[in-house]
Short mmCIF file of C-alpha atoms in Angstrom, two decimals:
data_model
loop_
_atom_site.label_atom_id
_atom_site.label_comp_id
_atom_site.label_asym_id
_atom_site.label_seq_id
_atom_site.Cartn_x
_atom_site.Cartn_y
_atom_site.Cartn_z
CA UNK Y 1 0.03 0.00 -0.01
CA UNK Y 2 1.07 3.56 -0.69
CA UNK Y 3 0.12 6.76 1.03
CA UNK Y 4 -1.11 9.63 -1.20
CA UNK Y 5 0.87 12.84 -1.05
CA UNK Y 6 -0.99 16.10 -1.46
CA UNK Y 7 0.88 19.30 -2.22
CA UNK Y 8 -0.43 22.91 -2.23
CA UNK Y 9 1.29 26.11 -3.22
CA UNK Y 10 0.27 29.48 -1.71
CA UNK Y 11 1.09 32.93 -2.94
CA UNK Y 12 3.51 34.56 -0.50
CA UNK Y 13 4.63 37.71 -2.28
CA UNK Y 14 3.52 39.68 -5.36
CA UNK Y 15 5.87 39.98 -8.38
CA UNK Y 16 7.24 43.21 -9.79
CA UNK Y 17 6.26 42.20 -13.30
CA UNK Y 18 3.04 40.23 -13.98
CA UNK Y 19 2.99 38.43 -17.34
CA UNK Y 20 -0.35 36.82 -18.24
CA UNK Y 21 -0.70 34.33 -21.10
CA UNK Y 22 -4.24 34.77 -22.37
CA UNK Y 23 -4.28 32.96 -25.65
CA UNK Y 24 -5.80 29.60 -24.77
CA UNK Y 25 -7.32 29.02 -28.24
CA UNK Y 26 -10.67 27.91 -26.71
CA UNK Y 27 -13.98 29.01 -27.84
CA UNK Y 28 -14.70 30.68 -24.53
CA UNK Y 29 -11.48 32.71 -24.78
CA UNK Y 30 -12.45 33.95 -28.19
CA UNK Y 31 -15.91 34.85 -27.20
CA UNK Y 32 -14.98 36.68 -23.97
CA UNK Y 33 -12.34 38.87 -25.63
CA UNK Y 34 -14.49 39.64 -28.67
CA UNK Y 35 -17.69 40.17 -26.72
CA UNK Y 36 -19.55 37.43 -28.60
CA UNK Y 37 -22.03 35.02 -26.96
CA UNK Y 38 -20.53 31.56 -26.91
CA UNK Y 39 -23.70 29.98 -28.29
CA UNK Y 40 -23.42 32.02 -31.47
CA UNK Y 41 -19.84 30.94 -32.10
CA UNK Y 42 -20.71 27.28 -31.64
CA UNK Y 43 -23.22 27.57 -34.43
CA UNK Y 44 -20.38 27.44 -36.92
CA UNK Y 45 -16.82 26.15 -36.95
CA UNK Y 46 -15.95 27.26 -40.43
CA UNK Y 47 -15.17 30.98 -40.07
CA UNK Y 48 -14.83 33.95 -37.76
CA UNK Y 49 -17.83 35.63 -36.10
CA UNK Y 50 -18.66 39.29 -36.43
CA UNK Y 51 -19.04 41.48 -33.31
CA UNK Y 52 -22.29 40.68 -31.44
CA UNK Y 53 -24.06 39.21 -34.47
CA UNK Y 54 -24.78 35.78 -35.88
CA UNK Y 55 -21.95 33.92 -37.57
CA UNK Y 56 -20.91 35.50 -40.90
CA UNK Y 57 -18.05 35.96 -43.26
CA UNK Y 58 -14.89 37.68 -41.93
CA UNK Y 59 -15.21 41.44 -41.73
CA UNK Y 60 -12.80 43.87 -43.32
CA UNK Y 61 -10.06 44.64 -40.76
CA UNK Y 62 -10.90 48.42 -40.93
CA UNK Y 63 -14.61 47.69 -40.19
CA UNK Y 64 -13.68 45.18 -37.47
CA UNK Y 65 -11.34 47.71 -35.75
CA UNK Y 66 -14.03 50.40 -35.86
CA UNK Y 67 -16.59 48.08 -34.26
CA UNK Y 68 -14.16 46.95 -31.61
CA UNK Y 69 -13.01 50.47 -30.61
CA UNK Y 70 -16.61 51.68 -30.41
CA UNK Y 71 -17.40 48.80 -28.09
CA UNK Y 72 -16.43 48.23 -24.46
CA UNK Y 73 -12.74 47.67 -23.47
CA UNK Y 74 -12.01 44.31 -21.90
CA UNK Y 75 -8.56 45.23 -20.56
CA UNK Y 76 -8.06 47.41 -17.49
CA UNK Y 77 -5.22 49.90 -17.36
CA UNK Y 78 -4.82 49.65 -13.58
CA UNK Y 79 -5.54 46.77 -11.18
CA UNK Y 80 -5.09 46.07 -7.48
CA UNK Y 81 -4.04 42.64 -6.27
CA UNK Y 82 -4.51 41.60 -2.62
CA UNK Y 83 -3.44 38.48 -0.79
CA UNK Y 84 -5.76 37.54 2.09
CA UNK Y 85 -3.29 36.39 4.67
CA UNK Y 86 -6.11 35.53 7.14
CA UNK Y 87 -7.22 32.80 4.70
CA UNK Y 88 -5.19 29.58 5.11
CA UNK Y 89 -5.07 29.20 1.36
CA UNK Y 90 -3.97 32.78 0.67
CA UNK Y 91 -6.84 33.60 -1.68
CA UNK Y 92 -6.16 36.45 -4.12
CA UNK Y 93 -8.49 39.32 -4.91
CA UNK Y 94 -8.12 41.33 -8.05
CA UNK Y 95 -9.85 44.75 -8.36
CA UNK Y 96 -9.87 47.13 -11.28
CA UNK Y 97 -8.87 50.69 -10.47
CA UNK Y 98 -10.47 53.59 -12.29
CA UNK Y 99 -7.48 55.90 -12.15
CA UNK Y 100 -3.97 56.22 -10.61
CA UNK Y 101 -5.20 58.47 -7.86
CA UNK Y 102 -6.70 55.45 -6.06
CA UNK Y 103 -3.26 54.14 -5.42
CA UNK Y 104 -1.81 56.72 -3.00
CA UNK Y 105 1.08 54.79 -1.53
CA UNK Y 106 -0.57 51.41 -1.23
CA UNK Y 107 2.65 49.59 -2.17
CA UNK Y 108 4.89 51.17 0.43
CA UNK Y 109 5.97 48.65 2.98
CA UNK Y 110 3.33 46.04 1.98
CA UNK Y 111 3.87 42.69 0.43
CA UNK Y 112 0.26 41.54 0.51
CA UNK Y 113 -1.24 44.26 -1.64
CA UNK Y 114 0.04 46.06 -4.76
CA UNK Y 115 -1.28 48.15 -7.61
CA UNK Y 116 -0.22 47.35 -11.22
CA UNK Y 117 -0.25 49.39 -14.36
CA UNK Y 118 -0.80 47.87 -17.84
CA UNK Y 119 2.57 48.40 -19.68
CA UNK Y 120 2.52 45.87 -22.55
CA UNK Y 121 0.30 43.87 -24.81
CA UNK Y 122 1.28 41.27 -27.43
CA UNK Y 123 -1.52 40.74 -29.98
CA UNK Y 124 -2.01 38.31 -32.87
CA UNK Y 125 -3.12 39.97 -36.09
CA UNK Y 126 -6.08 38.03 -37.60
CA UNK Y 127 -5.16 38.73 -41.24
CA UNK Y 128 -1.84 36.78 -41.21
CA UNK Y 129 -1.30 35.59 -37.61
CA UNK Y 130 1.89 37.73 -37.13
CA UNK Y 131 2.55 39.24 -33.65
CA UNK Y 132 2.67 42.97 -32.73
CA UNK Y 133 3.69 44.51 -29.38
CA UNK Y 134 2.17 47.55 -27.64
CA UNK Y 135 4.30 49.23 -25.02
CA UNK Y 136 3.54 52.06 -22.63
CA UNK Y 137 6.71 54.18 -22.45
CA UNK Y 138 5.16 56.94 -20.31
CA UNK Y 139 6.52 59.73 -22.61
CA UNK Y 140 3.58 62.12 -22.94
CA UNK Y 141 5.94 65.09 -22.73
CA UNK Y 142 7.62 63.87 -25.89
CA UNK Y 143 4.44 63.60 -27.96
CA UNK Y 144 3.92 66.11 -30.73
CA UNK Y 145 0.13 66.06 -30.03
CA UNK Y 146 -2.04 64.61 -27.27
CA UNK Y 147 -1.46 60.98 -28.38
CA UNK Y 148 -1.31 58.45 -25.54
CA UNK Y 149 2.08 57.14 -24.37
CA UNK Y 150 1.52 53.84 -26.20
CA UNK Y 151 3.81 52.67 -28.94
CA UNK Y 152 3.38 49.71 -31.32
CA UNK Y 153 6.32 47.58 -32.46
CA UNK Y 154 5.47 45.75 -35.64
CA UNK Y 155 8.50 43.93 -36.98
CA UNK Y 156 11.01 46.71 -37.74
CA UNK Y 157 8.30 49.45 -37.67
CA UNK Y 158 7.81 51.45 -34.53
CA UNK Y 159 4.94 54.01 -34.36
CA UNK Y 160 2.89 55.81 -31.74
CA UNK Y 161 -0.72 54.84 -31.12
CA UNK Y 162 -3.44 57.45 -31.58
CA UNK Y 163 -5.93 56.03 -29.02
CA UNK Y 164 -5.59 53.98 -25.87
CA UNK Y 165 -8.48 51.85 -27.10
CA UNK Y 166 -6.30 50.72 -29.91
CA UNK Y 167 -4.43 48.74 -27.22
CA UNK Y 168 -7.26 47.38 -25.14
CA UNK Y 169 -9.97 46.54 -27.70
CA UNK Y 170 -10.08 43.33 -29.73
CA UNK Y 171 -11.98 41.61 -32.52
CA UNK Y 172 -11.58 38.20 -34.05
CA UNK Y 173 -11.32 39.82 -37.46
CA UNK Y 174 -8.79 42.40 -36.39
CA UNK Y 175 -6.52 41.25 -33.55
CA UNK Y 176 -6.69 39.19 -30.34
CA UNK Y 177 -4.48 39.32 -27.25
CA UNK Y 178 -1.76 36.78 -26.62
CA UNK Y 179 0.29 38.15 -23.70
CA UNK Y 180 -0.50 40.91 -21.24
CA UNK Y 181 2.14 42.65 -19.09
CA UNK Y 182 1.48 44.54 -15.80
CA UNK Y 183 4.15 46.43 -13.84
CA UNK Y 184 3.91 47.00 -10.11
CA UNK Y 185 3.57 50.68 -9.37
CA UNK Y 186 6.79 52.33 -8.15
CA UNK Y 187 9.11 50.03 -10.00
CA UNK Y 188 11.92 51.78 -11.94
CA UNK Y 189 11.41 52.12 -15.70
CA UNK Y 190 14.63 50.33 -16.62
CA UNK Y 191 12.64 47.44 -18.13
CA UNK Y 192 11.66 49.31 -21.30
CA UNK Y 193 13.56 51.65 -23.71
CA UNK Y 194 12.61 55.25 -23.88
CA UNK Y 195 10.99 56.66 -27.02
CA UNK Y 196 14.12 58.60 -27.97
CA UNK Y 197 16.07 55.29 -27.67
CA UNK Y 198 13.72 53.69 -30.09
CA UNK Y 199 14.15 56.54 -32.56
CA UNK Y 200 18.04 56.09 -32.35
CA UNK Y 201 17.89 52.46 -33.45
CA UNK Y 202 19.11 52.34 -37.11
CA UNK Y 203 17.37 48.96 -37.66
CA UNK Y 204 13.87 50.36 -37.00
CA UNK Y 205 11.54 52.66 -38.95
CA UNK Y 206 10.15 55.05 -36.39
CA UNK Y 207 7.03 57.10 -36.93
CA UNK Y 208 6.42 59.26 -33.81
CA UNK Y 209 3.49 61.17 -35.29
CA UNK Y 210 0.96 58.28 -35.07
CA UNK Y 211 0.19 58.58 -38.80
CA UNK Y 212 -2.20 56.19 -40.46
CA UNK Y 213 -5.02 54.07 -38.98
CA UNK Y 214 -5.05 51.42 -36.29
CA UNK Y 215 -5.15 48.73 -38.98
CA UNK Y 216 -2.32 50.17 -41.05
CA UNK Y 217 -0.04 50.13 -38.08
CA UNK Y 218 -0.69 46.34 -37.83
CA UNK Y 219 0.21 45.61 -41.49
CA UNK Y 220 3.11 43.12 -41.78
CA UNK Y 221 6.26 44.43 -43.36
CA UNK Y 222 6.81 43.06 -46.73
CA UNK Y 223 9.73 40.77 -47.62
CA UNK Y 224 11.23 43.44 -49.93
CA UNK Y 225 11.14 45.97 -47.11
CA UNK Y 226 12.79 43.61 -44.66
CA UNK Y 227 15.68 42.75 -47.09
CA UNK Y 228 16.10 46.44 -48.19
CA UNK Y 229 16.22 47.56 -44.54
CA UNK Y 230 18.85 45.01 -43.53
CA UNK Y 231 21.08 45.40 -46.64
CA UNK Y 232 23.90 43.35 -47.93
CA UNK Y 233 26.19 44.15 -45.02
CA UNK Y 234 23.69 42.38 -42.71
CA UNK Y 235 23.86 39.18 -44.76
CA UNK Y 236 27.62 39.37 -44.97
CA UNK Y 237 28.01 39.74 -41.21
CA UNK Y 238 25.89 36.63 -40.70
CA UNK Y 239 27.01 34.19 -43.34
CA UNK Y 240 30.67 35.17 -44.09
CA UNK Y 241 33.07 33.68 -43.39
CA UNK Y 242 31.69 30.17 -43.37
CA UNK Y 243 32.66 27.76 -40.54
CA UNK Y 244 33.76 24.06 -40.18
CA UNK Y 245 32.77 21.85 -43.17
CA UNK Y 246 30.84 24.59 -44.93
CA UNK Y 247 32.12 25.56 -48.39
CA UNK Y 248 33.70 28.97 -48.86
CA UNK Y 249 31.38 31.40 -50.55
CA UNK Y 250 31.74 34.98 -51.77
CA UNK Y 251 29.56 38.03 -51.52
CA UNK Y 252 28.38 37.37 -55.08
CA UNK Y 253 27.38 33.85 -54.14
CA UNK Y 254 24.99 35.09 -51.48
CA UNK Y 255 22.56 36.57 -53.99
CA UNK Y 256 22.26 33.19 -55.67
CA UNK Y 257 21.82 31.24 -52.50
CA UNK Y 258 19.56 33.51 -50.36
CA UNK Y 259 16.35 35.00 -51.73
CA UNK Y 260 12.69 34.44 -52.39
CA UNK Y 261 11.84 30.86 -53.35
CA UNK Y 262 15.50 29.82 -53.10
CA UNK Y 263 15.78 26.26 -51.92
CA UNK Y 264 17.85 25.40 -48.82
CA UNK Y 265 18.18 22.00 -47.31
CA UNK Y 266 18.29 21.93 -43.49
CA UNK Y 267 19.22 19.33 -40.92
CA UNK Y 268 19.54 19.76 -37.12
CA UNK Y 269 21.28 17.55 -34.53
CA UNK Y 270 20.28 17.65 -30.89
CA UNK Y 271 21.81 16.77 -27.50
CA UNK Y 272 19.99 15.95 -24.28
CA UNK Y 273 20.36 18.53 -21.50
CA UNK Y 274 18.01 16.83 -18.95
CA UNK Y 275 16.62 13.26 -18.84
CA UNK Y 276 12.96 12.68 -18.36
CA UNK Y 277 11.65 11.99 -14.89
CA UNK Y 278 9.02 9.26 -14.48
CA UNK Y 279 7.05 8.20 -11.43
CA UNK Y 280 6.42 4.39 -11.24
CA UNK Y 281 3.54 3.41 -9.06
CA UNK Y 282 2.76 0.19 -7.18
CA UNK Y 283 0.69 -1.25 -10.03
CA UNK Y 284 3.64 -0.61 -12.40
CA UNK Y 285 1.79 2.20 -14.15
CA UNK Y 286 3.95 5.26 -15.03
CA UNK Y 287 3.41 8.96 -15.02
CA UNK Y 288 5.70 11.40 -16.83
CA UNK Y 289 6.77 14.11 -14.30
CA UNK Y 290 9.11 16.02 -16.56
CA UNK Y 291 9.96 15.39 -20.22
CA UNK Y 292 13.52 15.23 -21.51
CA UNK Y 293 14.95 18.58 -22.48
CA UNK Y 294 16.89 18.72 -25.78
CA UNK Y 295 19.00 21.52 -27.13
CA UNK Y 296 20.34 22.35 -30.59
CA UNK Y 297 23.85 21.05 -31.03
CA UNK Y 298 24.59 21.39 -34.71
CA UNK Y 299 22.90 23.01 -37.72
CA UNK Y 300 23.77 22.40 -41.38
CA UNK Y 301 22.23 24.13 -44.37
CA UNK Y 302 22.87 23.06 -47.98
CA UNK Y 303 22.25 25.17 -51.13
CA UNK Y 304 19.35 23.71 -53.04
CA UNK Y 305 18.79 26.01 -55.98
CA UNK Y 306 20.47 25.02 -59.22
CA UNK Y 307 23.73 26.89 -59.72
CA UNK Y 308 27.48 26.78 -59.12
CA UNK Y 309 26.97 26.25 -55.36
CA UNK Y 310 24.27 23.56 -55.62
CA UNK Y 311 24.56 20.85 -53.01
CA UNK Y 312 27.25 22.69 -51.02
CA UNK Y 313 26.84 23.47 -47.35
CA UNK Y 314 27.07 27.17 -46.63
CA UNK Y 315 26.12 26.79 -42.94
CA UNK Y 316 27.73 24.24 -40.57
CA UNK Y 317 27.47 25.59 -37.05
CA UNK Y 318 28.27 23.85 -33.76
CA UNK Y 319 26.66 25.60 -30.79
CA UNK Y 320 28.51 26.25 -27.54
CA UNK Y 321 26.78 25.60 -24.16
CA UNK Y 322 27.20 27.05 -20.71
CA UNK Y 323 26.03 23.74 -19.25
CA UNK Y 324 27.16 20.22 -20.10
CA UNK Y 325 24.75 17.92 -21.89
CA UNK Y 326 23.86 14.75 -20.01
CA UNK Y 327 23.77 12.78 -23.24
CA UNK Y 328 25.29 13.67 -26.66
CA UNK Y 329 23.05 11.11 -28.39
CA UNK Y 330 26.01 10.29 -30.52
CA UNK Y 331 24.30 7.46 -32.40
CA UNK Y 332 21.68 9.85 -33.74
CA UNK Y 333 23.52 13.23 -33.70
CA UNK Y 334 27.05 12.31 -34.54
CA UNK Y 335 28.23 14.60 -31.73
CA UNK Y 336 30.64 13.41 -29.13
CA UNK Y 337 31.78 14.67 -25.68
CA UNK Y 338 33.89 17.79 -26.12
CA UNK Y 339 32.49 18.73 -29.51
CA UNK Y 340 30.49 21.55 -27.97
CA UNK Y 341 32.83 22.57 -25.18
CA UNK Y 342 34.61 25.94 -25.48
CA UNK Y 343 38.39 25.62 -25.52
CA UNK Y 344 38.58 21.86 -26.32
CA UNK Y 345 36.23 21.48 -29.27
CA UNK Y 346 37.89 20.60 -32.61
CA UNK Y 347 35.29 22.77 -34.30
CA UNK Y 348 34.65 26.49 -34.52
CA UNK Y 349 31.78 27.17 -32.09
CA UNK Y 350 29.10 29.78 -32.27
CA UNK Y 351 26.26 31.04 -30.08
CA UNK Y 352 22.67 29.80 -30.30
CA UNK Y 353 21.49 33.37 -30.84
CA UNK Y 354 23.70 33.75 -33.95
CA UNK Y 355 22.29 30.48 -35.32
CA UNK Y 356 18.75 31.74 -34.80
CA UNK Y 357 19.62 34.93 -36.60
CA UNK Y 358 20.88 33.01 -39.59
CA UNK Y 359 17.73 30.82 -39.69
CA UNK Y 360 15.54 33.90 -39.34
CA UNK Y 361 17.38 35.67 -42.10
CA UNK Y 362 16.77 32.74 -44.40
CA UNK Y 363 13.04 32.74 -43.39
CA UNK Y 364 12.64 36.49 -43.91
CA UNK Y 365 14.37 36.33 -47.29
CA UNK Y 366 11.68 33.91 -48.50
CA UNK Y 367 13.81 30.74 -48.75
CA UNK Y 368 12.04 27.37 -48.96
CA UNK Y 369 13.35 24.87 -46.32
CA UNK Y 370 13.79 21.24 -47.44
CA UNK Y 371 14.50 18.46 -44.96
CA UNK Y 372 13.34 15.12 -43.53
CA UNK Y 373 11.23 15.52 -40.40
CA UNK Y 374 11.43 19.22 -40.15
CA UNK Y 375 8.25 19.53 -38.09
CA UNK Y 376 10.01 17.85 -35.18
CA UNK Y 377 13.19 20.02 -35.67
CA UNK Y 378 11.26 23.19 -35.78
CA UNK Y 379 9.27 22.21 -32.70
CA UNK Y 380 12.33 21.52 -30.52
CA UNK Y 381 14.06 24.72 -31.51
CA UNK Y 382 10.79 26.67 -31.21
CA UNK Y 383 11.01 28.02 -34.79
CA UNK Y 384 7.81 28.72 -36.70
CA UNK Y 385 7.99 28.46 -40.53
CA UNK Y 386 4.93 28.93 -42.76
CA UNK Y 387 3.84 25.79 -44.52
CA UNK Y 388 4.37 27.50 -47.87
CA UNK Y 389 8.11 27.67 -47.06
CA UNK Y 390 8.55 23.95 -46.06
CA UNK Y 391 9.15 20.94 -48.19
CA UNK Y 392 9.37 17.94 -45.92
CA UNK Y 393 10.41 14.69 -47.57
CA UNK Y 394 8.95 12.64 -44.75
CA UNK Y 395 5.49 13.93 -45.93
CA UNK Y 396 6.31 13.95 -49.66
CA UNK Y 397 6.82 10.16 -49.59
CA UNK Y 398 4.10 9.39 -47.07
CA UNK Y 399 0.92 7.33 -47.65
CA UNK Y 400 -1.93 8.56 -45.34
CA UNK Y 401 -2.69 6.16 -42.50
CA UNK Y 402 0.69 4.40 -42.82
CA UNK Y 403 4.04 4.70 -41.06
CA UNK Y 404 6.52 7.39 -42.01
CA UNK Y 405 9.51 6.22 -44.05
CA UNK Y 406 12.97 6.90 -42.70
CA UNK Y 407 15.56 8.98 -44.56
CA UNK Y 408 17.94 6.02 -44.60
CA UNK Y 409 15.34 3.74 -46.24
CA UNK Y 410 14.27 6.31 -48.87
CA UNK Y 411 17.88 7.22 -49.72
CA UNK Y 412 18.91 3.59 -50.19
CA UNK Y 413 15.77 2.66 -52.16
CA UNK Y 414 15.42 5.68 -54.44
CA UNK Y 415 19.00 6.90 -54.73
CA UNK Y 416 21.01 3.69 -54.25
CA UNK Y 417 23.19 5.32 -51.57
CA UNK Y 418 23.99 4.24 -48.04
CA UNK Y 419 23.94 6.80 -45.22
CA UNK Y 420 23.93 6.74 -41.40
CA UNK Y 421 25.96 3.56 -41.29
CA UNK Y 422 27.49 4.43 -37.91
CA UNK Y 423 26.23 7.82 -36.93
CA UNK Y 424 24.37 10.76 -38.44
CA UNK Y 425 25.98 13.66 -40.19
CA UNK Y 426 23.87 16.73 -40.61
CA UNK Y 427 25.44 17.86 -43.91
CA UNK Y 428 24.99 14.39 -45.44
CA UNK Y 429 21.33 14.17 -44.17
CA UNK Y 430 20.47 17.60 -45.56
CA UNK Y 431 22.04 16.75 -48.92
CA UNK Y 432 20.13 13.50 -49.12
CA UNK Y 433 16.80 15.19 -48.26
CA UNK Y 434 17.59 17.68 -51.06
CA UNK Y 435 18.26 14.77 -53.56
CA UNK Y 436 15.01 13.15 -52.53
CA UNK Y 437 13.07 16.34 -53.04
CA UNK Y 438 14.34 16.61 -56.63
CA UNK Y 439 13.50 12.92 -57.06
CA UNK Y 440 9.95 13.67 -55.93
CA UNK Y 441 9.79 16.57 -58.45
CA UNK Y 442 10.92 14.16 -61.18
CA UNK Y 443 8.23 11.58 -60.23
CA UNK Y 444 5.51 14.23 -60.20
CA UNK Y 445 6.57 15.44 -63.68
CA UNK Y 446 6.30 11.81 -64.94
CA UNK Y 447 2.96 11.49 -62.99
CA UNK Y 448 4.15 8.28 -61.29
CA UNK Y 449 4.53 9.53 -57.73
CA UNK Y 450 1.49 7.62 -56.55
CA UNK Y 451 2.77 4.26 -57.92
CA UNK Y 452 6.28 4.90 -56.51
CA UNK Y 453 4.89 5.57 -52.97
CA UNK Y 454 2.69 2.52 -53.13
CA UNK Y 455 5.67 0.41 -54.29
CA UNK Y 456 7.81 1.76 -51.48
CA UNK Y 457 5.35 0.58 -48.82
CA UNK Y 458 5.04 -2.85 -50.42
CA UNK Y 459 8.77 -3.29 -50.79
CA UNK Y 460 9.53 -1.93 -47.30
CA UNK Y 461 6.99 -4.26 -45.61
CA UNK Y 462 8.36 -7.28 -47.45
CA UNK Y 463 12.03 -6.48 -46.44
CA UNK Y 464 11.33 -5.14 -42.86
CA UNK Y 465 11.91 -1.60 -44.01
CA UNK Y 466 15.43 -2.21 -45.16
CA UNK Y 467 16.82 -2.37 -48.70
CA UNK Y 468 17.94 -5.82 -49.82
CA UNK Y 469 20.82 -5.21 -52.27
CA UNK Y 470 20.22 -8.62 -53.79
CA UNK Y 471 16.66 -7.50 -54.62
CA UNK Y 472 16.90 -3.70 -55.22
CA UNK Y 473 13.78 -1.59 -55.22
CA UNK Y 474 11.95 -1.20 -58.52
CA UNK Y 475 8.74 0.57 -59.52
#
């Protein structure tokens, strides 16, 4: 027999910064923020719902914004949080304050009660699901008119809001909140930049006069504007010189490698930073307490577009760590102890931030990522790529309802090449995924891709998903 252990956590102190995640994705969440009765939203699951009316086609963003800003605001600018210390469970009470005058020194010397001001909101724009950030910089004295102290950061564009309701009003066809940030009153303002600091940033386009409409300030920056704003020097600083096994490329090569619809083959290798923790009960059932934590160890990117650099790696980065991995997963990653350690690694190491900047640069340039199992790679590194910019060979050669085919099996069957005999190599894996993609294009042009996939599953099942060289794959 086993005794049950119950654990409770009580709030003891109030934080200086209160960050609230409010994007649950549920029907109730959408209805509450948009002011729509939940019953009306449940009448349809095929499209957005207009404000306060029966389900209909999506509204124009300008009309949706107008409706939202003429409606009630769901988000308070000031709140008071109190901990009831007389209650054994330390229940918390939250009250909306109408103005700052109600605060009058309530935070001084108290840890059970505090007033908070709304200082930041991250919203999801309905039109294309990109994120924008609203920040309260408390710079009314610097405004050229009576605009509120709220600024919107939209990619590289920074502009002043014309109305506070632009921040606190929402509509499903305009924008919806994702994160909300409150700051305890009396805390120093070192958390945020000042408006004059924003204006001094050469990488931003700053409009301090609040020109344009609330919808125009949410428009995503075009790919052309992003590339033009960064310039060739930015690309050179990221990609030149190349490291490790990556081929040497010149400034002229960059234009042929990076750009809209240019193909790049990507493969990532990971190491384990923490093992998973599992509770095993008396009946031998298990419960996952904490999943294993993986980290990016190596990234390789191969040029996929036809040209003089086709098939050559132009990124081969090994990432340095401040902590030691518990398992290098050598069989699957090809990485060994010491490969990622500063001072003893035989490779040139780089920071994780720099790798992210390179991948983001490729994404913003409009490159199309090719690889095998990219969905898992992108999920682990928390990197979001639109489906239109991904060609995943694990899906290109997949039959619905059946198992996914491994890169090793596909390479051996379709290309007649052997890979991953001892360990994985990210450059080799990226190159094989690229060759498989072109093979898929060839099959599609011949209109035989359906027969090939069917034959692959028949052959794989007969040979236990390995290639028998005495009986090679045929279709």
